[in-house]
mmCIF file of N, CA and C in Angstrom:
data_model
loop_
_atom_site.group_PDB
_atom_site.id
_atom_site.type_symbol
_atom_site.label_atom_id
_atom_site.label_comp_id
_atom_site.label_asym_id
_atom_site.label_seq_id
_atom_site.Cartn_x
_atom_site.Cartn_y
_atom_site.Cartn_z
ATOM 1 N N MET A 1 12.153 -10.795 4.363
ATOM 2 C CA MET A 1 11.319 -10.615 4.996
ATOM 3 C C MET A 1 11.404 -11.303 6.614
ATOM 4 N N SER A 2 10.726 -10.104 7.962
ATOM 5 C CA SER A 2 10.363 -10.707 9.325
ATOM 6 C C SER A 2 8.838 -10.900 8.722
ATOM 7 N N ASP A 3 7.531 -11.438 8.454
ATOM 8 C CA ASP A 3 6.716 -11.275 9.674
ATOM 9 C C ASP A 3 5.910 -10.926 10.798
ATOM 10 N N ASN A 4 6.805 -10.795 11.733
ATOM 11 C CA ASN A 4 6.875 -10.450 12.986
ATOM 12 C C ASN A 4 6.516 -9.031 12.574
ATOM 13 N N PHE A 5 6.401 -8.317 11.846
ATOM 14 C CA PHE A 5 5.585 -6.391 11.942
ATOM 15 C C PHE A 5 4.375 -6.225 12.969
ATOM 16 N N GLN A 6 4.158 -5.078 12.989
ATOM 17 C CA GLN A 6 2.995 -4.809 14.162
ATOM 18 C C GLN A 6 2.612 -3.475 13.003
ATOM 19 N N LEU A 7 1.251 -3.579 12.871
ATOM 20 C CA LEU A 7 0.979 -2.595 12.242
ATOM 21 C C LEU A 7 0.616 -0.781 13.770
ATOM 22 N N LEU A 8 1.607 -0.042 12.882
ATOM 23 C CA LEU A 8 1.600 0.963 13.584
ATOM 24 C C LEU A 8 -0.461 2.324 13.650
ATOM 25 N N LYS A 9 -0.665 1.266 15.233
ATOM 26 C CA LYS A 9 -2.149 2.338 15.233
ATOM 27 C C LYS A 9 -2.416 3.430 15.478
ATOM 28 N N SER A 10 -1.346 3.954 15.718
ATOM 29 C CA SER A 10 -1.487 4.969 16.650
ATOM 30 C C SER A 10 -0.926 6.179 15.335
ATOM 31 N N ASP A 11 -2.270 7.512 15.209
ATOM 32 C CA ASP A 11 -0.528 8.357 14.732
ATOM 33 C C ASP A 11 0.020 9.154 15.302
ATOM 34 N N ASP A 12 -0.101 9.220 16.288
ATOM 35 C CA ASP A 12 0.451 10.307 17.485
ATOM 36 C C ASP A 12 2.194 9.687 17.822
ATOM 37 N N ASP A 13 2.142 8.043 17.760
ATOM 38 C CA ASP A 13 3.261 7.805 17.555
ATOM 39 C C ASP A 13 4.723 8.662 16.901
ATOM 40 N N VAL A 14 5.673 8.645 17.274
ATOM 41 C CA VAL A 14 6.847 9.145 16.428
ATOM 42 C C VAL A 14 8.018 8.945 16.091
ATOM 43 N N LEU A 15 8.627 7.953 15.157
ATOM 44 C CA LEU A 15 9.383 7.733 14.734
ATOM 45 C C LEU A 15 10.788 8.594 14.561
ATOM 46 N N LEU A 16 11.742 8.147 14.589
ATOM 47 C CA LEU A 16 13.001 8.405 13.521
ATOM 48 C C LEU A 16 14.011 7.420 13.219
ATOM 49 N N PHE A 17 14.989 8.201 12.717
ATOM 50 C CA PHE A 17 15.066 7.247 11.058
ATOM 51 C C PHE A 17 16.511 8.234 11.684
ATOM 52 N N GLU A 18 17.520 7.694 11.349
ATOM 53 C CA GLU A 18 19.170 8.226 11.487
ATOM 54 C C GLU A 18 20.024 7.535 9.878
ATOM 55 N N GLN A 19 20.027 8.173 8.737
ATOM 56 C CA GLN A 19 20.304 8.061 7.763
ATOM 57 C C GLN A 19 21.596 9.095 7.556
ATOM 58 N N HIS A 20 22.639 8.686 6.387
ATOM 59 C CA HIS A 20 23.741 9.184 6.097
ATOM 60 C C HIS A 20 24.177 10.688 7.047
ATOM 61 N N GLY A 21 24.099 10.228 8.284
ATOM 62 C CA GLY A 21 24.627 10.984 9.531
ATOM 63 C C GLY A 21 23.365 11.935 10.233
ATOM 64 N N PHE A 22 22.041 12.128 9.781
ATOM 65 C CA PHE A 22 21.561 12.858 10.695
ATOM 66 C C PHE A 22 20.285 12.650 11.138
ATOM 67 N N LYS A 23 19.592 13.219 11.795
ATOM 68 C CA LYS A 23 18.692 12.050 12.174
ATOM 69 C C LYS A 23 17.450 13.248 12.214
ATOM 70 N N HIS A 24 16.535 12.578 11.723
ATOM 71 C CA HIS A 24 14.974 12.590 11.218
ATOM 72 C C HIS A 24 14.091 11.845 11.714
ATOM 73 N N THR A 25 12.718 12.651 12.711
ATOM 74 C CA THR A 25 11.419 12.202 13.007
ATOM 75 C C THR A 25 10.674 12.867 12.599
ATOM 76 N N PHE A 26 9.394 12.393 12.915
ATOM 77 C CA PHE A 26 8.414 12.267 12.100
ATOM 78 C C PHE A 26 7.308 11.893 13.142
ATOM 79 N N ILE A 27 5.991 12.716 13.510
ATOM 80 C CA ILE A 27 4.980 10.880 13.923
ATOM 81 C C ILE A 27 4.386 10.976 13.153
ATOM 82 N N VAL A 28 3.731 9.925 13.151
ATOM 83 C CA VAL A 28 3.746 8.366 12.361
ATOM 84 C C VAL A 28 2.504 9.426 11.079
ATOM 85 N N GLY A 29 1.775 9.546 11.983
ATOM 86 C CA GLY A 29 0.252 10.221 11.536
ATOM 87 C C GLY A 29 0.462 11.666 9.773
ATOM 88 N N ARG A 30 1.620 11.929 10.053
ATOM 89 C CA ARG A 30 2.340 12.924 9.136
ATOM 90 C C ARG A 30 3.084 12.224 8.664
ATOM 91 N N PHE A 31 4.287 10.759 8.765
ATOM 92 C CA PHE A 31 4.996 10.506 7.598
ATOM 93 C C PHE A 31 4.078 9.632 7.014
ATOM 94 N N LYS A 32 2.902 9.361 7.780
ATOM 95 C CA LYS A 32 1.961 8.185 5.645
ATOM 96 C C LYS A 32 0.990 9.400 5.227
ATOM 97 N N GLU A 33 1.193 10.457 5.862
ATOM 98 C CA GLU A 33 0.472 11.561 5.144
ATOM 99 C C GLU A 33 1.852 11.789 3.896
ATOM 100 N N LEU A 34 2.858 12.262 4.043
ATOM 101 C CA LEU A 34 4.070 12.921 2.955
ATOM 102 C C LEU A 34 4.510 11.882 2.166
ATOM 103 N N TYR A 35 4.485 9.898 2.750
ATOM 104 C CA TYR A 35 4.298 8.663 1.493
ATOM 105 C C TYR A 35 3.536 8.684 0.680
ATOM 106 N N LEU A 36 2.692 8.796 1.851
ATOM 107 C CA LEU A 36 1.135 8.841 0.118
ATOM 108 C C LEU A 36 1.520 9.626 -0.819
ATOM 109 N N GLN A 37 1.922 10.734 -0.283
ATOM 110 C CA GLN A 37 1.657 12.169 -1.338
ATOM 111 C C GLN A 37 3.148 11.642 -2.081
ATOM 112 N N GLN A 38 4.397 10.891 -2.086
ATOM 113 C CA GLN A 38 5.136 10.637 -2.860
ATOM 114 C C GLN A 38 4.225 9.262 -4.026
ATOM 115 N N ILE A 39 3.232 8.560 -3.910
ATOM 116 C CA ILE A 39 2.865 7.623 -4.436
ATOM 117 C C ILE A 39 2.829 8.155 -5.368
ATOM 118 N N LYS A 40 1.328 8.649 -4.380
ATOM 119 C CA LYS A 40 0.927 9.926 -5.517
ATOM 120 C C LYS A 40 1.377 10.632 -7.004
ATOM 121 N N ASP A 41 2.101 11.300 -6.519
ATOM 122 C CA ASP A 41 2.991 11.653 -7.392
ATOM 123 C C ASP A 41 3.218 10.512 -7.830
ATOM 124 N N LYS A 42 3.799 10.159 -8.017
ATOM 125 C CA LYS A 42 4.785 8.949 -9.029
ATOM 126 C C LYS A 42 3.151 7.833 -9.562
ATOM 127 N N ILE A 43 2.516 7.774 -9.550
ATOM 128 C CA ILE A 43 1.389 6.951 -10.052
ATOM 129 C C ILE A 43 1.157 8.220 -11.063
ATOM 130 N N TYR A 44 0.663 9.552 -10.608
ATOM 131 C CA TYR A 44 -0.196 10.075 -11.258
ATOM 132 C C TYR A 44 0.467 11.076 -12.329
ATOM 133 N N SER A 45 2.002 10.795 -11.796
ATOM 134 C CA SER A 45 3.684 11.072 -13.164
ATOM 135 C C SER A 45 2.880 11.714 -14.943
ATOM 136 N N THR A 46 3.049 12.437 -15.159
ATOM 137 C CA THR A 46 3.158 12.411 -16.629
ATOM 138 C C THR A 46 4.093 12.926 -17.022
ATOM 139 N N GLU A 47 5.413 12.622 -17.316
ATOM 140 C CA GLU A 47 6.395 12.555 -17.288
ATOM 141 C C GLU A 47 7.058 11.587 -18.609
ATOM 142 N N GLN A 48 5.937 10.248 -18.196
ATOM 143 C CA GLN A 48 6.930 9.185 -19.300
ATOM 144 C C GLN A 48 5.566 8.497 -19.401
ATOM 145 N N LYS A 49 4.066 8.446 -18.492
ATOM 146 C CA LYS A 49 2.767 8.326 -19.753
ATOM 147 C C LYS A 49 2.045 8.911 -19.646
ATOM 148 N N PRO A 50 0.501 8.317 -20.326
ATOM 149 C CA PRO A 50 -0.240 9.146 -19.987
ATOM 150 C C PRO A 50 -1.087 9.244 -18.942
ATOM 151 N N LYS A 51 -1.433 11.344 -18.697
ATOM 152 C CA LYS A 51 -1.965 11.162 -17.907
ATOM 153 C C LYS A 51 -2.672 10.112 -16.626
ATOM 154 N N ASN A 52 -4.310 9.856 -17.685
ATOM 155 C CA ASN A 52 -4.626 8.228 -17.191
ATOM 156 C C ASN A 52 -3.895 7.067 -16.797
ATOM 157 N N TYR A 53 -3.589 6.683 -16.800
ATOM 158 C CA TYR A 53 -2.523 5.713 -17.378
ATOM 159 C C TYR A 53 -2.852 4.778 -16.068
ATOM 160 N N PRO A 54 -3.323 5.148 -14.695
ATOM 161 C CA PRO A 54 -3.426 4.601 -13.496
ATOM 162 C C PRO A 54 -5.031 3.478 -13.614
ATOM 163 N N PHE A 55 -5.987 4.780 -14.526
ATOM 164 C CA PHE A 55 -7.190 3.690 -14.284
ATOM 165 C C PHE A 55 -7.232 3.047 -15.330
ATOM 166 N N VAL A 56 -6.025 3.874 -16.387
ATOM 167 C CA VAL A 56 -5.955 2.184 -17.043
ATOM 168 C C VAL A 56 -5.877 1.676 -17.683
ATOM 169 N N VAL A 57 -4.582 0.754 -16.033
ATOM 170 C CA VAL A 57 -3.877 -0.376 -16.313
ATOM 171 C C VAL A 57 -5.164 -0.968 -15.640
ATOM 172 N N PHE A 58 -6.146 -0.494 -14.889
ATOM 173 C CA PHE A 58 -7.468 -1.034 -14.029
ATOM 174 C C PHE A 58 -8.873 -1.127 -14.613
ATOM 175 N N LEU A 59 -8.627 -0.745 -15.540
ATOM 176 C CA LEU A 59 -9.977 -1.471 -17.018
ATOM 177 C C LEU A 59 -9.244 -2.245 -17.268
ATOM 178 N N ASN A 60 -8.046 -2.053 -17.698
ATOM 179 C CA ASN A 60 -8.164 -3.424 -18.653
ATOM 180 C C ASN A 60 -7.568 -5.033 -18.800
ATOM 181 N N LEU A 61 -7.216 -4.774 -16.559
ATOM 182 C CA LEU A 61 -7.577 -6.155 -15.969
ATOM 183 C C LEU A 61 -8.202 -5.806 -15.407
ATOM 184 N N ASN A 62 -9.823 -4.872 -15.357
ATOM 185 C CA ASN A 62 -11.257 -5.239 -14.662
ATOM 186 C C ASN A 62 -12.089 -6.229 -16.219
ATOM 187 N N THR A 63 -11.509 -6.302 -17.624
ATOM 188 C CA THR A 63 -12.167 -6.621 -18.538
ATOM 189 C C THR A 63 -11.551 -7.666 -18.964
ATOM 190 N N GLY A 64 -10.496 -8.589 -18.171
ATOM 191 C CA GLY A 64 -10.378 -10.094 -18.163
ATOM 192 C C GLY A 64 -9.226 -10.514 -18.809
ATOM 193 N N LEU A 65 -9.161 -11.312 -19.468
ATOM 194 C CA LEU A 65 -8.371 -11.783 -19.839
ATOM 195 C C LEU A 65 -8.320 -13.298 -21.187
ATOM 196 N N ARG A 66 -8.043 -13.070 -22.537
ATOM 197 C CA ARG A 66 -8.668 -14.658 -23.194
ATOM 198 C C ARG A 66 -7.015 -15.364 -23.561
ATOM 199 N N VAL A 67 -7.598 -16.380 -23.247
ATOM 200 C CA VAL A 67 -6.317 -17.568 -22.898
ATOM 201 C C VAL A 67 -6.587 -17.748 -24.483
ATOM 202 N N GLU A 68 -4.406 -17.214 -25.621
ATOM 203 C CA GLU A 68 -4.800 -18.113 -26.716
ATOM 204 C C GLU A 68 -6.089 -17.711 -27.863
ATOM 205 N N ASP A 69 -7.048 -16.916 -27.307
ATOM 206 C CA ASP A 69 -8.244 -16.346 -27.638
ATOM 207 C C ASP A 69 -9.232 -17.798 -28.064
ATOM 208 N N LYS A 70 -8.986 -18.443 -26.795
ATOM 209 C CA LYS A 70 -10.004 -20.254 -26.328
ATOM 210 C C LYS A 70 -10.877 -19.007 -25.163
ATOM 211 N N VAL A 71 -10.172 -19.212 -24.352
ATOM 212 C CA VAL A 71 -10.585 -19.509 -23.072
ATOM 213 C C VAL A 71 -10.402 -17.894 -21.972
ATOM 214 N N GLY A 72 -11.567 -17.104 -22.136
ATOM 215 C CA GLY A 72 -12.484 -16.104 -21.448
ATOM 216 C C GLY A 72 -11.579 -16.195 -19.749
ATOM 217 N N ILE A 73 -11.350 -15.770 -19.262
ATOM 218 C CA ILE A 73 -10.787 -15.699 -17.623
ATOM 219 C C ILE A 73 -11.956 -14.046 -17.314
ATOM 220 N N LYS A 74 -12.474 -14.167 -16.053
ATOM 221 C CA LYS A 74 -12.948 -12.659 -15.032
ATOM 222 C C LYS A 74 -12.406 -12.400 -14.284
ATOM 223 N N PHE A 75 -11.671 -11.333 -14.389
ATOM 224 C CA PHE A 75 -11.710 -11.131 -12.512
ATOM 225 C C PHE A 75 -12.280 -11.009 -11.646
ATOM 226 N N ASN A 76 -12.679 -11.171 -10.573
ATOM 227 C CA ASN A 76 -12.611 -10.995 -9.186
ATOM 228 C C ASN A 76 -13.045 -8.906 -9.126
ATOM 229 N N SER A 77 -11.189 -8.699 -8.825
ATOM 230 C CA SER A 77 -10.598 -8.100 -8.320
ATOM 231 C C SER A 77 -9.148 -7.356 -8.862
ATOM 232 N N SER A 78 -8.979 -6.319 -9.126
ATOM 233 C CA SER A 78 -7.388 -6.191 -9.393
ATOM 234 C C SER A 78 -6.779 -5.381 -8.013
ATOM 235 N N LYS A 79 -5.335 -5.751 -7.403
ATOM 236 C CA LYS A 79 -5.235 -5.340 -7.164
ATOM 237 C C LYS A 79 -3.279 -4.835 -7.060
ATOM 238 N N TRP A 80 -3.188 -3.839 -6.670
ATOM 239 C CA TRP A 80 -1.489 -3.025 -7.054
ATOM 240 C C TRP A 80 -1.175 -4.238 -5.620
ATOM 241 N N GLU A 81 0.071 -4.701 -4.838
ATOM 242 C CA GLU A 81 0.407 -4.699 -3.699
ATOM 243 C C GLU A 81 2.180 -4.048 -3.905
ATOM 244 N N SER A 82 2.643 -3.507 -3.009
ATOM 245 C CA SER A 82 3.805 -2.443 -3.218
ATOM 246 C C SER A 82 4.562 -2.602 -1.742
ATOM 247 N N VAL A 83 5.694 -3.628 -1.069
ATOM 248 C CA VAL A 83 6.739 -3.789 0.842
ATOM 249 C C VAL A 83 7.487 -2.999 0.051
ATOM 250 N N THR A 84 7.477 -2.255 0.424
ATOM 251 C CA THR A 84 9.117 -1.504 0.825
ATOM 252 C C THR A 84 9.807 -2.322 0.798
ATOM 253 N N GLU A 85 11.488 -2.467 1.010
ATOM 254 C CA GLU A 85 12.968 -2.396 2.040
ATOM 255 C C GLU A 85 12.015 -2.033 3.418
ATOM 256 N N GLU A 86 13.140 -2.836 4.351
ATOM 257 C CA GLU A 86 12.482 -2.494 5.706
ATOM 258 C C GLU A 86 14.067 -1.545 5.652
ATOM 259 N N ILE A 87 13.496 -0.496 6.952
ATOM 260 C CA ILE A 87 14.475 0.677 7.293
ATOM 261 C C ILE A 87 14.465 0.456 8.762
ATOM 262 N N GLU A 88 16.186 0.577 8.880
ATOM 263 C CA GLU A 88 16.482 1.120 9.700
ATOM 264 C C GLU A 88 15.459 2.568 10.614
ATOM 265 N N CYS A 89 15.319 2.011 12.136
ATOM 266 C CA CYS A 89 14.673 2.636 12.975
ATOM 267 C C CYS A 89 14.049 2.861 14.397
ATOM 268 N N GLN A 90 13.440 3.978 14.810
ATOM 269 C CA GLN A 90 13.457 3.670 15.712
ATOM 270 C C GLN A 90 11.416 4.341 16.835
ATOM 271 N N LEU A 91 11.298 4.314 16.924
ATOM 272 C CA LEU A 91 10.295 4.559 17.580
ATOM 273 C C LEU A 91 9.389 4.487 19.456
ATOM 274 N N LEU A 92 9.388 5.659 19.270
ATOM 275 C CA LEU A 92 8.460 5.971 20.257
ATOM 276 C C LEU A 92 6.839 6.328 20.518
ATOM 277 N N LYS A 93 6.533 5.050 21.549
ATOM 278 C CA LYS A 93 5.076 5.538 21.350
ATOM 279 C C LYS A 93 5.108 6.364 22.799
ATOM 280 N N LEU A 94 3.804 6.877 22.793
ATOM 281 C CA LEU A 94 1.811 7.417 23.922
ATOM 282 C C LEU A 94 2.705 6.728 24.625
ATOM 283 N N GLY A 95 3.369 7.290 25.771
ATOM 284 C CA GLY A 95 3.506 6.694 26.938
ATOM 285 C C GLY A 95 3.677 6.149 27.725
ATOM 286 N N ASP A 96 5.100 5.893 26.482
ATOM 287 C CA ASP A 96 6.264 4.661 27.115
ATOM 288 C C ASP A 96 7.624 5.711 27.971
ATOM 289 N N SER A 97 8.252 5.299 27.854
ATOM 290 C CA SER A 97 9.277 6.662 28.108
ATOM 291 C C SER A 97 10.776 5.779 27.335
ATOM 292 N N GLY A 98 10.420 5.699 26.842
ATOM 293 C CA GLY A 98 11.883 5.498 25.609
ATOM 294 C C GLY A 98 11.513 4.679 24.237
ATOM 295 N N TRP A 99 13.009 4.871 23.520
ATOM 296 C CA TRP A 99 12.739 4.628 22.315
ATOM 297 C C TRP A 99 12.792 2.910 22.374
ATOM 298 N N GLN A 100 12.111 2.067 20.946
ATOM 299 C CA GLN A 100 12.011 0.467 20.848
ATOM 300 C C GLN A 100 12.921 0.888 19.648
ATOM 301 N N LYS A 101 14.240 0.259 19.489
ATOM 302 C CA LYS A 101 15.377 -0.240 17.882
ATOM 303 C C LYS A 101 13.934 -1.153 17.361
ATOM 304 N N GLY A 102 13.428 -0.603 16.422
ATOM 305 C CA GLY A 102 13.351 -1.273 15.062
ATOM 306 C C GLY A 102 13.432 -1.180 13.783
ATOM 307 N N ARG A 103 12.585 -1.778 13.130
ATOM 308 C CA ARG A 103 12.482 -1.610 11.146
ATOM 309 C C ARG A 103 11.511 -2.142 11.267
ATOM 310 N N LEU A 104 11.709 -1.324 10.165
ATOM 311 C CA LEU A 104 10.018 -0.334 9.351
ATOM 312 C C LEU A 104 9.923 -0.838 7.425
ATOM 313 N N ARG A 105 8.466 -1.040 7.796
ATOM 314 C CA ARG A 105 8.272 -0.905 5.782
ATOM 315 C C ARG A 105 7.016 -0.547 6.050
ATOM 316 N N VAL A 106 6.748 -0.316 4.865
ATOM 317 C CA VAL A 106 5.443 0.236 4.337
ATOM 318 C C VAL A 106 4.921 -0.730 4.323
ATOM 319 N N LYS A 107 3.612 -0.620 4.059
ATOM 320 C CA LYS A 107 3.290 -2.114 2.832
ATOM 321 C C LYS A 107 1.327 -1.285 2.430
ATOM 322 N N ASN A 108 1.980 -0.646 0.833
ATOM 323 C CA ASN A 108 0.361 -0.459 -0.235
ATOM 324 C C ASN A 108 -0.182 -1.186 -0.133
ATOM 325 N N TYR A 109 -1.400 -0.682 -1.226
ATOM 326 C CA TYR A 109 -2.362 -1.279 -2.559
ATOM 327 C C TYR A 109 -3.624 -1.063 -2.441
ATOM 328 N N VAL A 110 -4.058 -1.185 -3.535
ATOM 329 C CA VAL A 110 -4.880 -0.925 -4.102
ATOM 330 C C VAL A 110 -5.711 -1.756 -4.478
ATOM 331 N N ASP A 111 -7.170 -1.707 -3.350
ATOM 332 C CA ASP A 111 -7.865 -3.161 -4.535
ATOM 333 C C ASP A 111 -9.236 -2.294 -5.477
ATOM 334 N N PHE A 112 -9.668 -3.385 -6.391
ATOM 335 C CA PHE A 112 -10.829 -2.439 -7.406
ATOM 336 C C PHE A 112 -12.181 -3.356 -6.977
ATOM 337 N N LEU A 113 -12.828 -2.969 -6.252
ATOM 338 C CA LEU A 113 -14.333 -3.917 -7.059
ATOM 339 C C LEU A 113 -14.531 -2.849 -7.996
ATOM 340 N N PRO A 114 -15.040 -5.016 -8.867
ATOM 341 C CA PRO A 114 -16.393 -4.442 -9.875
ATOM 342 C C PRO A 114 -17.706 -4.215 -9.518
ATOM 343 N N GLU A 115 -18.299 -3.831 -10.092
ATOM 344 C CA GLU A 115 -19.777 -2.825 -9.972
ATOM 345 C C GLU A 115 -19.955 -3.833 -9.580
ATOM 346 N N GLU A 116 -20.144 -5.122 -11.098
ATOM 347 C CA GLU A 116 -21.143 -6.680 -10.734
ATOM 348 C C GLU A 116 -20.597 -7.007 -8.919
ATOM 349 N N ASN A 117 -19.605 -7.180 -8.473
ATOM 350 C CA ASN A 117 -19.103 -8.083 -7.429
ATOM 351 C C ASN A 117 -20.273 -6.370 -6.129
ATOM 352 N N ARG A 118 -20.906 -5.417 -5.968
ATOM 353 C CA ARG A 118 -20.436 -4.667 -4.802
ATOM 354 C C ARG A 118 -21.912 -4.800 -4.243
ATOM 355 N N GLY A 119 -23.029 -6.361 -4.476
ATOM 356 C CA GLY A 119 -23.412 -6.398 -4.286
ATOM 357 C C GLY A 119 -22.635 -7.541 -2.680
ATOM 358 N N CYS A 120 -21.613 -7.939 -2.989
ATOM 359 C CA CYS A 120 -21.026 -9.098 -2.717
ATOM 360 C C CYS A 120 -20.017 -8.016 -1.194
ATOM 361 N N GLN A 121 -19.792 -8.868 0.000
ATOM 362 C CA GLN A 121 -19.374 -8.569 0.735
ATOM 363 C C GLN A 121 -17.483 -9.397 0.937
ATOM 364 N N TYR A 122 -16.543 -7.908 0.851
ATOM 365 C CA TYR A 122 -15.381 -8.236 0.244
ATOM 366 C C TYR A 122 -14.098 -7.447 0.945
ATOM 367 N N SER A 123 -13.594 -9.056 1.526
ATOM 368 C CA SER A 123 -12.262 -8.366 2.298
ATOM 369 C C SER A 123 -11.621 -8.127 1.318
ATOM 370 N N SER A 124 -10.235 -6.857 1.812
ATOM 371 C CA SER A 124 -9.420 -6.525 0.905
ATOM 372 C C SER A 124 -7.892 -7.799 1.623
ATOM 373 N N GLN A 125 -7.522 -8.511 2.497
ATOM 374 C CA GLN A 125 -7.067 -9.141 3.090
ATOM 375 C C GLN A 125 -7.147 -10.092 1.955
ATOM 376 N N ARG A 126 -5.044 -10.355 1.151
ATOM 377 C CA ARG A 126 -5.295 -11.393 0.806
ATOM 378 C C ARG A 126 -5.780 -12.579 0.308
ATOM 379 N N GLY A 127 -5.876 -13.390 -0.654
ATOM 380 C CA GLY A 127 -6.030 -14.734 -0.834
ATOM 381 C C GLY A 127 -8.182 -14.915 -0.260
ATOM 382 N N GLN A 128 -8.726 -14.080 0.168
ATOM 383 C CA GLN A 128 -10.281 -14.060 0.145
ATOM 384 C C GLN A 128 -11.126 -13.161 -0.945
ATOM 385 N N PRO A 129 -11.698 -14.189 -1.168
ATOM 386 C CA PRO A 129 -12.057 -13.586 -2.307
ATOM 387 C C PRO A 129 -13.831 -13.082 -1.525
ATOM 388 N N PRO A 130 -14.389 -12.445 -2.251
ATOM 389 C CA PRO A 130 -16.261 -12.101 -2.977
ATOM 390 C C PRO A 130 -16.311 -12.968 -1.504
ATOM 391 N N LYS A 131 -17.481 -12.085 -0.907
ATOM 392 C CA LYS A 131 -18.110 -13.863 0.016
ATOM 393 C C LYS A 131 -19.900 -12.752 -0.698
ATOM 394 N N SER A 132 -20.291 -14.203 -0.892
ATOM 395 C CA SER A 132 -22.044 -13.291 -1.976
ATOM 396 C C SER A 132 -23.193 -13.905 -0.272
#
């Protein structure tokens, strides 16, 4: 995967996907809403796991680890991150006269800041530890 992707900052731009012989257009803001709803539906699905499963995962991570019941390791934060496969599409930016061909990928992650770190400034960018 290339790291030259650009963040889609304007929710008013338009995405065009051509899949299985059909063309689908979405305003970026609406695409984000629909995507997030699908993620929520999967996370909070009660079909195969308890209803509070996502919260249990973060709670368990936040309590830390004990290696061979000897060495305690506490976490400053817990994070889930997901990156989609790249999807061929076109983008029409407001004010531009034509479509720009490219690929779309969606990154999402959830950060959890433990209560004891509330006074710290925390950057949600990868590799950035809390700052006191």
